[in-house]
mmCIF file with all atom_site columns, C-alpha atoms in Angstrom:
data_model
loop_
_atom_site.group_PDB
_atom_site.id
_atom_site.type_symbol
_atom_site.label_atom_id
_atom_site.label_alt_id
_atom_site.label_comp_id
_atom_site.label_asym_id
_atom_site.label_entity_id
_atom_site.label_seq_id
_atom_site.pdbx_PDB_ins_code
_atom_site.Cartn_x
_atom_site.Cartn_y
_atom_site.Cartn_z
_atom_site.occupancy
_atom_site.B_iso_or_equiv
_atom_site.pdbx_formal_charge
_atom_site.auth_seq_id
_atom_site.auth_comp_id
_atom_site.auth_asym_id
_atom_site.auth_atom_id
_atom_site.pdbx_PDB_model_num
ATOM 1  C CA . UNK A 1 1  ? 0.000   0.000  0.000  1.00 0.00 ? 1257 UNK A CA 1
ATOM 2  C CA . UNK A 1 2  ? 1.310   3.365  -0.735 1.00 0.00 ? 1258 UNK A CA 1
ATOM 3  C CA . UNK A 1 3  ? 2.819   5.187  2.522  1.00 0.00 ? 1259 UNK A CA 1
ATOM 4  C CA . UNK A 1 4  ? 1.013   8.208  3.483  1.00 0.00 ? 1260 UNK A CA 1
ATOM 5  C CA . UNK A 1 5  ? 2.738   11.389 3.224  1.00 0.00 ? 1261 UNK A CA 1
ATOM 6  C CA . UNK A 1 6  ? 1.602   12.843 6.579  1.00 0.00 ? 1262 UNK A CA 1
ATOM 7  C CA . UNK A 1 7  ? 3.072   9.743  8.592  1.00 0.00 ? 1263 UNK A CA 1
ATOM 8  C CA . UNK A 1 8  ? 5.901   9.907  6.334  1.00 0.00 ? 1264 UNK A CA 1
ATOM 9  C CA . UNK A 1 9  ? 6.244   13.739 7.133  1.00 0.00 ? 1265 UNK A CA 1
ATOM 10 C CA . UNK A 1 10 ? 6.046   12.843 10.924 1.00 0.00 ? 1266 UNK A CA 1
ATOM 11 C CA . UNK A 1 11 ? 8.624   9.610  10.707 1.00 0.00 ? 1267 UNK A CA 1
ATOM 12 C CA . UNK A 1 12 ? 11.255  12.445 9.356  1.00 0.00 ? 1268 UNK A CA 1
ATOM 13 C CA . UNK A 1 13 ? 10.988  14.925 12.364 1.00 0.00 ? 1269 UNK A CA 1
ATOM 14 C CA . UNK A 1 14 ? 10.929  12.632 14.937 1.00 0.00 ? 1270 UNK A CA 1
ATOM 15 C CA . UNK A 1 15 ? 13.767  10.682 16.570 1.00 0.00 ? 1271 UNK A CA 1
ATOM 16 C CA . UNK A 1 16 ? 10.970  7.744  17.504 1.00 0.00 ? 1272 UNK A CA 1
ATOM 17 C CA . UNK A 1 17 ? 11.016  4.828  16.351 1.00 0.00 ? 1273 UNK A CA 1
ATOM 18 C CA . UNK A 1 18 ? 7.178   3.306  16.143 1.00 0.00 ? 1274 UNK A CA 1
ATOM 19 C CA . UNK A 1 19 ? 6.655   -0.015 15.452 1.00 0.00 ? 1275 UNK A CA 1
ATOM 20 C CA . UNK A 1 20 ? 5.794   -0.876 12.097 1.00 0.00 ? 1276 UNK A CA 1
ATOM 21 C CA . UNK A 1 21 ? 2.734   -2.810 12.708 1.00 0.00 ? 1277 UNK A CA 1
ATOM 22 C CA . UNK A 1 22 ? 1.491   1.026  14.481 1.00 0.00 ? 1278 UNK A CA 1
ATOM 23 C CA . UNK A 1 23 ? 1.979   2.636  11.642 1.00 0.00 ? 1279 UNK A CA 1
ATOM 24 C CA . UNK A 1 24 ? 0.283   0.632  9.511  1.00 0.00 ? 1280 UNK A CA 1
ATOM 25 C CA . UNK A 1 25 ? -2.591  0.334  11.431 1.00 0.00 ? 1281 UNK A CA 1
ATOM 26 C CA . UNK A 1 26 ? -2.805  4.463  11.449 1.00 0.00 ? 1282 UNK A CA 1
ATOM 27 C CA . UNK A 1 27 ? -2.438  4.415  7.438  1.00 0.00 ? 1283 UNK A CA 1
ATOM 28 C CA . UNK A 1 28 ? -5.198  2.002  7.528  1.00 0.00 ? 1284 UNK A CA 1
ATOM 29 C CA . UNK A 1 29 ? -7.232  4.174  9.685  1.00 0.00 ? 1285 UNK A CA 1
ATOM 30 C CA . UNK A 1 30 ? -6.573  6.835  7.670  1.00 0.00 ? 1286 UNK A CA 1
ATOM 31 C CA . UNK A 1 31 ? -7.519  5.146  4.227  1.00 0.00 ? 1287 UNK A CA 1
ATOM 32 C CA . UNK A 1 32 ? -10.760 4.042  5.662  1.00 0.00 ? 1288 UNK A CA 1
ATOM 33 C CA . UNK A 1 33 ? -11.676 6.658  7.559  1.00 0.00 ? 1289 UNK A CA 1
ATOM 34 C CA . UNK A 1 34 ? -12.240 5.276  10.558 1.00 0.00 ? 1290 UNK A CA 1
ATOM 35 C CA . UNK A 1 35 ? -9.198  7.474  11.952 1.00 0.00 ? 1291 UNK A CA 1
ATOM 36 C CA . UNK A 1 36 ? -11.695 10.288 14.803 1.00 0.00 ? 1292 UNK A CA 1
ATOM 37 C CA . UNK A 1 37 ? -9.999  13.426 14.461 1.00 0.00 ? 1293 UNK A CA 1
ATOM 38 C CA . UNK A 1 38 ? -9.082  15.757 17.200 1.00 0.00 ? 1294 UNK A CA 1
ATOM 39 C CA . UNK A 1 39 ? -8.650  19.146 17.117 1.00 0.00 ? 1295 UNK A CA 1
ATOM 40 C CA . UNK A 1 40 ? -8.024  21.888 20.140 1.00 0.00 ? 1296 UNK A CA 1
ATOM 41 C CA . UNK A 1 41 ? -9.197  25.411 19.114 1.00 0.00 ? 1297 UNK A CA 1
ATOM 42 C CA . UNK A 1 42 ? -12.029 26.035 17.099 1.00 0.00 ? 1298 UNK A CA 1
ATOM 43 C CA . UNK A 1 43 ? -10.744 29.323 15.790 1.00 0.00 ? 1299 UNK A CA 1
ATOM 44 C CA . UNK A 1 44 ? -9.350  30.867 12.463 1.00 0.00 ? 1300 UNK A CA 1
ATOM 45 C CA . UNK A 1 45 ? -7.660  27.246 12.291 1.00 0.00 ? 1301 UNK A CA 1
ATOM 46 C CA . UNK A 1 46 ? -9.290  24.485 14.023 1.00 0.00 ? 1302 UNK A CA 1
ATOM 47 C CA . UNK A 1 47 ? -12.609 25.092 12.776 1.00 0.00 ? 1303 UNK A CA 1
ATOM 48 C CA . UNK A 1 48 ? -11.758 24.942 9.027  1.00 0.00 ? 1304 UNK A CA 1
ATOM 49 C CA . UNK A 1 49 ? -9.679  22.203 9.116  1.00 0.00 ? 1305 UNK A CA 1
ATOM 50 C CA . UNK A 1 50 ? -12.023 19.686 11.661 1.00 0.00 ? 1306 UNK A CA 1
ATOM 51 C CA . UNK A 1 51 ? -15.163 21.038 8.690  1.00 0.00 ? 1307 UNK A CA 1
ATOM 52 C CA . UNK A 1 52 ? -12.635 19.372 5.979  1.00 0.00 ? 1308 UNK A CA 1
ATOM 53 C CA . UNK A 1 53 ? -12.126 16.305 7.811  1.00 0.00 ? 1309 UNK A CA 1
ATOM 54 C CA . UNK A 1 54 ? -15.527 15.875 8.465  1.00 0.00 ? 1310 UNK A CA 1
ATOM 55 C CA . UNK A 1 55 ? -16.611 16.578 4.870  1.00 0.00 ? 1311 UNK A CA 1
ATOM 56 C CA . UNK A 1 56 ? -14.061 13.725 3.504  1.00 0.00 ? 1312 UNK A CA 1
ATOM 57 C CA . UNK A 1 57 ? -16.082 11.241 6.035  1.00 0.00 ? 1313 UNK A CA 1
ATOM 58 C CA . UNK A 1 58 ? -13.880 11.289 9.138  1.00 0.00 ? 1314 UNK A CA 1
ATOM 59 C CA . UNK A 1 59 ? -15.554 11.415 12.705 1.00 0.00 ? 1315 UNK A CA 1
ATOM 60 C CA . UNK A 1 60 ? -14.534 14.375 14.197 1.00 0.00 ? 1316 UNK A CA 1
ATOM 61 C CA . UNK A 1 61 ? -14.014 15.799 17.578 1.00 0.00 ? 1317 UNK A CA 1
ATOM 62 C CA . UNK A 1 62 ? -13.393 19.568 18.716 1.00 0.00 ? 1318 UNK A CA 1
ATOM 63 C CA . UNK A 1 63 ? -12.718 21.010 21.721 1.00 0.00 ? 1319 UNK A CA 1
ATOM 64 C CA . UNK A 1 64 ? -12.302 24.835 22.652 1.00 0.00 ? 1320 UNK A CA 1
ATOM 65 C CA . UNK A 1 65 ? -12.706 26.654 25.739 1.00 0.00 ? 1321 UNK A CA 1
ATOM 66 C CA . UNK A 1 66 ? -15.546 29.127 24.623 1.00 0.00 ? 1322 UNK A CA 1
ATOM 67 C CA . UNK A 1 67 ? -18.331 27.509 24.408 1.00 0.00 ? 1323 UNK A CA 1
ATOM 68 C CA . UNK A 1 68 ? -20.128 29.129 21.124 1.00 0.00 ? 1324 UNK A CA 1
ATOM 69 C CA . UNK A 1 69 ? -17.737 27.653 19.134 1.00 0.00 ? 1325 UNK A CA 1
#
């Protein structure tokens, strides 16, 4: 299966070393969109990018401390 570039992205800026089977089971996630997606702030940021990830089909979560948002 083809890598994904975001794990790939996160492999090359950290000195950890995850097991494979881990990071194939996160790709997997990712590819079936099963993955929930987290995101702290619902601001200028947060908000736009936890709307994408729900419009692709992910589950998503958001947190921020005012409570409009």
């Amino acid at each position: 299966p083809p890598a994904c570039p975001f794990i790939k992205f996160l492999a090359s800026r950290h000195r950890l070393v995850y097991p494979p089977f881990f990071i194939m089971s996160l790709v997997k996630a990712f590819e079936n969109r099963s993955a929930v997606i987290g995101v702290v702030g619902l601001g200028y940021v947060g908000l736009p990018i936890i709307l994408n990830f729900a419009a692709k089909g992910f589950q998503t979560i958001g947190f921020d401390v005012d409570a409009s948002k």
